[in-house]
mmCIF file of C-alpha atoms in Angstrom:
data_model
loop_
_atom_site.group_PDB
_atom_site.id
_atom_site.type_symbol
_atom_site.label_atom_id
_atom_site.label_comp_id
_atom_site.label_asym_id
_atom_site.label_seq_id
_atom_site.Cartn_x
_atom_site.Cartn_y
_atom_site.Cartn_z
ATOM 1 C CA MET W 1 0.016 0.079 -0.027
ATOM 2 C CA ILE W 2 1.145 3.580 -0.676
ATOM 3 C CA SER W 3 1.348 5.753 2.390
ATOM 4 C CA ASN W 4 2.691 8.948 0.723
ATOM 5 C CA ILE W 5 3.608 10.433 -2.661
ATOM 6 C CA LYS W 6 5.942 13.381 -3.182
ATOM 7 C CA PHE W 7 5.226 14.744 -6.703
ATOM 8 C CA CYS W 8 7.870 15.277 -9.279
ATOM 9 C CA LEU W 9 8.258 18.782 -10.809
ATOM 10 C CA LYS W 10 5.813 17.879 -13.741
ATOM 11 C CA HIS W 11 3.066 16.585 -11.445
ATOM 12 C CA ARG W 12 3.614 19.279 -8.848
ATOM 13 C CA GLY W 13 2.384 21.820 -11.445
ATOM 14 C CA MET W 14 -0.699 19.635 -12.273
ATOM 15 C CA VAL W 15 -1.930 19.032 -8.761
ATOM 16 C CA SER W 16 -3.472 22.020 -6.947
ATOM 17 C CA ARG W 17 -2.487 22.805 -3.350
ATOM 18 C CA PHE W 18 -0.111 19.874 -2.482
ATOM 19 C CA ASN W 19 3.547 18.922 -3.203
ATOM 20 C CA ASN W 20 2.884 15.590 -1.516
ATOM 21 C CA ILE W 21 -0.103 13.636 -0.187
ATOM 22 C CA SER W 22 -0.402 11.047 2.499
ATOM 23 C CA PHE W 23 -2.986 8.204 2.272
ATOM 24 C CA ASN W 24 -4.623 5.999 4.870
ATOM 25 C CA ARG W 25 -4.665 2.200 4.571
ATOM 26 C CA ALA W 26 -8.314 1.998 3.687
ATOM 27 C CA MET W 27 -10.485 4.329 1.561
ATOM 28 C CA ASN W 28 -9.221 7.658 0.226
ATOM 29 C CA VAL W 29 -11.347 10.059 -1.885
ATOM 30 C CA ILE W 30 -9.707 12.854 -3.885
ATOM 31 C CA VAL W 31 -12.092 15.688 -4.492
ATOM 32 C CA GLY W 32 -11.908 18.900 -6.238
ATOM 33 C CA PRO W 33 -13.300 20.810 -9.326
ATOM 34 C CA ASN W 34 -12.360 19.698 -12.954
ATOM 35 C CA GLY W 35 -8.769 20.646 -13.681
ATOM 36 C CA SER W 36 -7.499 20.529 -9.942
ATOM 37 C CA GLY W 37 -5.451 17.393 -10.557
ATOM 38 C CA LYS W 38 -7.535 14.385 -9.347
ATOM 39 C CA SER W 39 -6.621 12.325 -12.359
ATOM 40 C CA SER W 40 -3.052 13.499 -12.322
ATOM 41 C CA VAL W 41 -2.661 12.203 -8.712
ATOM 42 C CA LEU W 42 -3.848 8.750 -9.718
ATOM 43 C CA ARG W 43 -1.625 8.675 -12.867
ATOM 44 C CA SER W 44 1.408 9.838 -10.913
ATOM 45 C CA ILE W 45 0.852 7.056 -8.402
ATOM 46 C CA TYR W 46 0.407 4.391 -11.171
ATOM 47 C CA GLU W 47 2.940 5.308 -13.846
ATOM 48 C CA CYS W 48 5.400 8.119 -12.854
ATOM 49 C CA PRO W 49 8.976 6.970 -12.045
ATOM 50 C CA ASP W 50 10.065 10.401 -10.913
ATOM 51 C CA CYS W 51 7.335 10.811 -8.215
ATOM 52 C CA LYS W 52 8.655 9.393 -4.907
ATOM 53 C CA LYS W 53 6.269 6.832 -3.282
ATOM 54 C CA GLU W 54 6.546 5.587 0.202
ATOM 55 C CA GLU W 55 5.021 2.171 0.393
ATOM 56 C CA ASP W 56 4.163 -0.332 3.152
ATOM 57 C CA GLY W 57 5.577 -3.427 1.646
ATOM 58 C CA LYS W 58 5.446 -4.675 -1.936
ATOM 59 C CA THR W 59 2.358 -3.078 -3.584
ATOM 60 C CA PHE W 60 0.470 -4.112 -6.694
ATOM 61 C CA TYR W 61 -1.593 -1.289 -8.387
ATOM 62 C CA TYR W 62 -4.782 -1.663 -10.245
ATOM 63 C CA TYR W 63 -5.731 1.595 -12.234
ATOM 64 C CA PHE W 64 -9.193 2.065 -13.781
ATOM 65 C CA ASP W 65 -10.441 5.098 -15.696
ATOM 66 C CA SER W 66 -12.872 5.288 -18.664
ATOM 67 C CA GLU W 67 -10.116 4.417 -21.110
ATOM 68 C CA THR W 68 -9.224 1.232 -19.115
ATOM 69 C CA MET W 69 -12.834 0.162 -19.906
ATOM 70 C CA ASN W 70 -12.229 0.537 -23.560
ATOM 71 C CA PRO W 71 -12.250 -3.037 -25.012
ATOM 72 C CA HIS W 72 -9.968 -2.119 -27.806
ATOM 73 C CA ARG W 73 -7.191 -0.833 -25.575
ATOM 74 C CA SER W 74 -3.882 -2.552 -26.276
ATOM 75 C CA GLN W 75 -2.636 -2.428 -22.662
ATOM 76 C CA ASP W 76 -4.438 -4.996 -20.570
ATOM 77 C CA VAL W 77 -4.841 -4.574 -16.952
ATOM 78 C CA PHE W 78 -6.100 -8.143 -16.523
ATOM 79 C CA GLY W 79 -4.706 -11.175 -18.466
ATOM 80 C CA GLY W 80 -6.024 -14.606 -18.848
ATOM 81 C CA MET W 81 -9.691 -15.633 -18.519
ATOM 82 C CA THR W 82 -10.675 -12.710 -16.368
ATOM 83 C CA GLY W 83 -9.176 -10.195 -18.708
ATOM 84 C CA SER W 84 -10.772 -11.792 -21.795
ATOM 85 C CA LEU W 85 -14.148 -11.909 -20.105
ATOM 86 C CA ILE W 86 -14.070 -8.235 -19.150
ATOM 87 C CA ARG W 87 -12.940 -7.078 -22.635
ATOM 88 C CA VAL W 88 -15.553 -9.217 -24.398
ATOM 89 C CA ARG W 89 -18.363 -7.897 -22.089
ATOM 90 C CA ALA W 90 -17.048 -4.408 -22.447
ATOM 91 C CA MET W 91 -17.737 -4.552 -26.281
ATOM 92 C CA PHE W 92 -21.448 -4.986 -25.523
ATOM 93 C CA SER W 93 -21.788 -2.997 -22.346
ATOM 94 C CA SER W 94 -21.830 0.522 -21.004
ATOM 95 C CA HIS W 95 -18.863 1.944 -19.097
ATOM 96 C CA GLY W 96 -20.859 1.530 -15.902
ATOM 97 C CA GLU W 97 -21.589 -2.161 -16.580
ATOM 98 C CA THR W 98 -17.890 -2.743 -17.312
ATOM 99 C CA MET W 99 -16.875 -1.100 -14.103
ATOM 100 C CA ARG W 100 -19.236 -3.361 -12.173
ATOM 101 C CA ASP W 101 -17.677 -6.357 -13.952
ATOM 102 C CA VAL W 102 -14.186 -5.177 -13.077
ATOM 103 C CA LEU W 103 -15.036 -4.893 -9.366
ATOM 104 C CA GLY W 104 -16.824 -8.192 -9.394
ATOM 105 C CA PHE W 105 -14.275 -10.264 -11.277
ATOM 106 C CA ALA W 106 -11.028 -8.795 -9.907
ATOM 107 C CA ASN W 107 -9.314 -10.778 -7.161
ATOM 108 C CA PHE W 108 -7.906 -7.867 -5.083
ATOM 109 C CA LYS W 109 -5.596 -9.116 -2.318
ATOM 110 C CA LYS W 110 -4.576 -7.660 1.005
ATOM 111 C CA GLY W 111 -1.999 -5.038 0.336
ATOM 112 C CA ASP W 112 -3.064 -4.206 -3.208
ATOM 113 C CA THR W 113 -3.906 -0.622 -4.102
ATOM 114 C CA LEU W 114 -6.927 0.068 -6.334
ATOM 115 C CA LEU W 115 -6.898 3.547 -8.160
ATOM 116 C CA LEU W 116 -10.234 4.551 -9.613
ATOM 117 C CA ASP W 117 -10.929 7.651 -11.694
ATOM 118 C CA GLU W 118 -14.536 8.666 -11.252
ATOM 119 C CA PRO W 119 -16.191 5.152 -10.784
ATOM 120 C CA GLU W 120 -19.515 6.769 -10.670
ATOM 121 C CA ALA W 121 -19.427 7.758 -14.402
ATOM 122 C CA GLY W 122 -22.227 6.137 -16.255
ATOM 123 C CA HIS W 123 -24.107 5.088 -13.197
ATOM 124 C CA ASP W 124 -27.445 6.281 -11.636
ATOM 125 C CA PHE W 125 -27.588 6.947 -7.891
ATOM 126 C CA GLN W 126 -28.738 3.297 -7.146
ATOM 127 C CA TRP W 127 -25.732 1.798 -8.819
ATOM 128 C CA VAL W 128 -23.272 4.490 -7.188
ATOM 129 C CA THR W 129 -24.460 3.251 -3.800
ATOM 130 C CA LYS W 130 -23.861 -0.326 -4.879
ATOM 131 C CA ILE W 131 -20.278 0.554 -6.092
ATOM 132 C CA GLN W 132 -19.766 2.285 -2.673
ATOM 133 C CA LYS W 133 -20.788 -0.895 -0.848
ATOM 134 C CA GLY W 134 -18.589 -2.979 -3.094
ATOM 135 C CA LEU W 135 -15.620 -0.798 -2.482
ATOM 136 C CA LYS W 136 -16.181 -0.936 1.252
ATOM 137 C CA LYS W 137 -16.130 -4.689 1.003
ATOM 138 C CA ILE W 138 -12.883 -4.613 -0.993
ATOM 139 C CA VAL W 139 -11.323 -2.296 1.806
ATOM 140 C CA ARG W 140 -12.483 -4.700 4.524
ATOM 141 C CA GLY W 141 -10.581 -7.405 2.659
ATOM 142 C CA GLY W 142 -7.380 -5.348 3.170
ATOM 143 C CA CYS W 143 -7.089 -3.609 -0.267
ATOM 144 C CA GLN W 144 -6.406 0.157 -0.254
ATOM 145 C CA VAL W 145 -8.653 2.242 -2.485
ATOM 146 C CA ILE W 146 -7.643 5.721 -3.806
ATOM 147 C CA MET W 147 -10.311 7.318 -6.021
ATOM 148 C CA ALA W 148 -11.069 10.632 -7.590
ATOM 149 C CA SER W 149 -14.793 11.384 -7.370
ATOM 150 C CA HIS W 150 -17.253 14.219 -7.610
ATOM 151 C CA HIS W 151 -20.025 12.129 -6.026
ATOM 152 C CA PRO W 152 -20.805 12.877 -2.325
ATOM 153 C CA VAL W 153 -21.974 9.409 -1.778
ATOM 154 C CA PHE W 154 -18.298 8.276 -1.515
ATOM 155 C CA TRP W 155 -17.371 11.072 0.861
ATOM 156 C CA ASP W 156 -18.348 9.317 4.152
ATOM 157 C CA ALA W 157 -16.128 6.389 3.419
ATOM 158 C CA GLY W 158 -12.841 7.558 4.580
ATOM 159 C CA ASN W 159 -10.006 10.001 4.180
ATOM 160 C CA ILE W 160 -10.996 13.005 2.033
ATOM 161 C CA ILE W 161 -8.277 14.786 0.202
ATOM 162 C CA GLU W 162 -9.548 18.170 -0.992
ATOM 163 C CA LEU W 163 -7.477 19.627 -3.782
ATOM 164 C CA ARG W 164 -9.241 22.881 -3.590
ATOM 165 C CA LYS W 165 -10.111 24.124 -0.014
ATOM 166 C CA GLY W 166 -13.871 24.440 0.430
ATOM 167 C CA TYR W 167 -14.809 22.223 -2.614
ATOM 168 C CA LYS W 168 -16.606 19.605 -0.455
ATOM 169 C CA ASN W 169 -18.805 22.110 1.363
ATOM 170 C CA LYS W 170 -19.745 23.983 -1.854
ATOM 171 C CA THR W 171 -20.614 20.752 -3.636
ATOM 172 C CA LEU W 172 -22.694 19.505 -0.723
ATOM 173 C CA ASN W 173 -24.532 22.773 -0.581
ATOM 174 C CA PHE W 174 -25.259 22.460 -4.288
ATOM 175 C CA PHE W 175 -26.685 18.925 -3.960
ATOM 176 C CA MET W 176 -28.795 20.053 -0.972
ATOM 177 C CA ASN W 177 -30.260 22.909 -3.068
ATOM 178 C CA ILE W 178 -31.063 20.545 -5.914
ATOM 179 C CA SER W 179 -32.672 18.025 -3.547
ATOM 180 C CA ASN W 180 -34.891 20.792 -2.057
ATOM 181 C CA HIS W 181 -36.212 21.753 -5.512
ATOM 182 C CA VAL W 182 -37.007 18.182 -6.636
#
């Protein structure tokens, strides 16, 4: 599991407010407006050799974003039968259904880190709450989750990392105003 990342010069310029970020061992939710660097944090963890990561033991990273769900992508996150099944189903399914397949078929182990970029994309509220329950189950199994999300349903799950101060409160107020008018 990753406990801290210190950003390289390239990523430091892409991530608002932080030169380094610490993570807890369970659920971490990165929040902020579009362009604040949520996806950049995830990509820097997953693929940047110049960002300095502090890890608690050997860590295997899984990274999922909307492009990972593309069945025609050349880089496979999963190989073997699981990967084949996910890719074939993705050709005939929505992004949301494919995300559910990934979370259902993946065999996350204790000490793994799951990086998710907006897993709520393509889902209605009912499915977002199911994803939240599924992620909590993965965390209880000892897998760390670091996700970028705009959806408040995930915000009660653990460590909130706010890339723009006050974003969480403004977004909650926005959702409260909408629900009062519906």
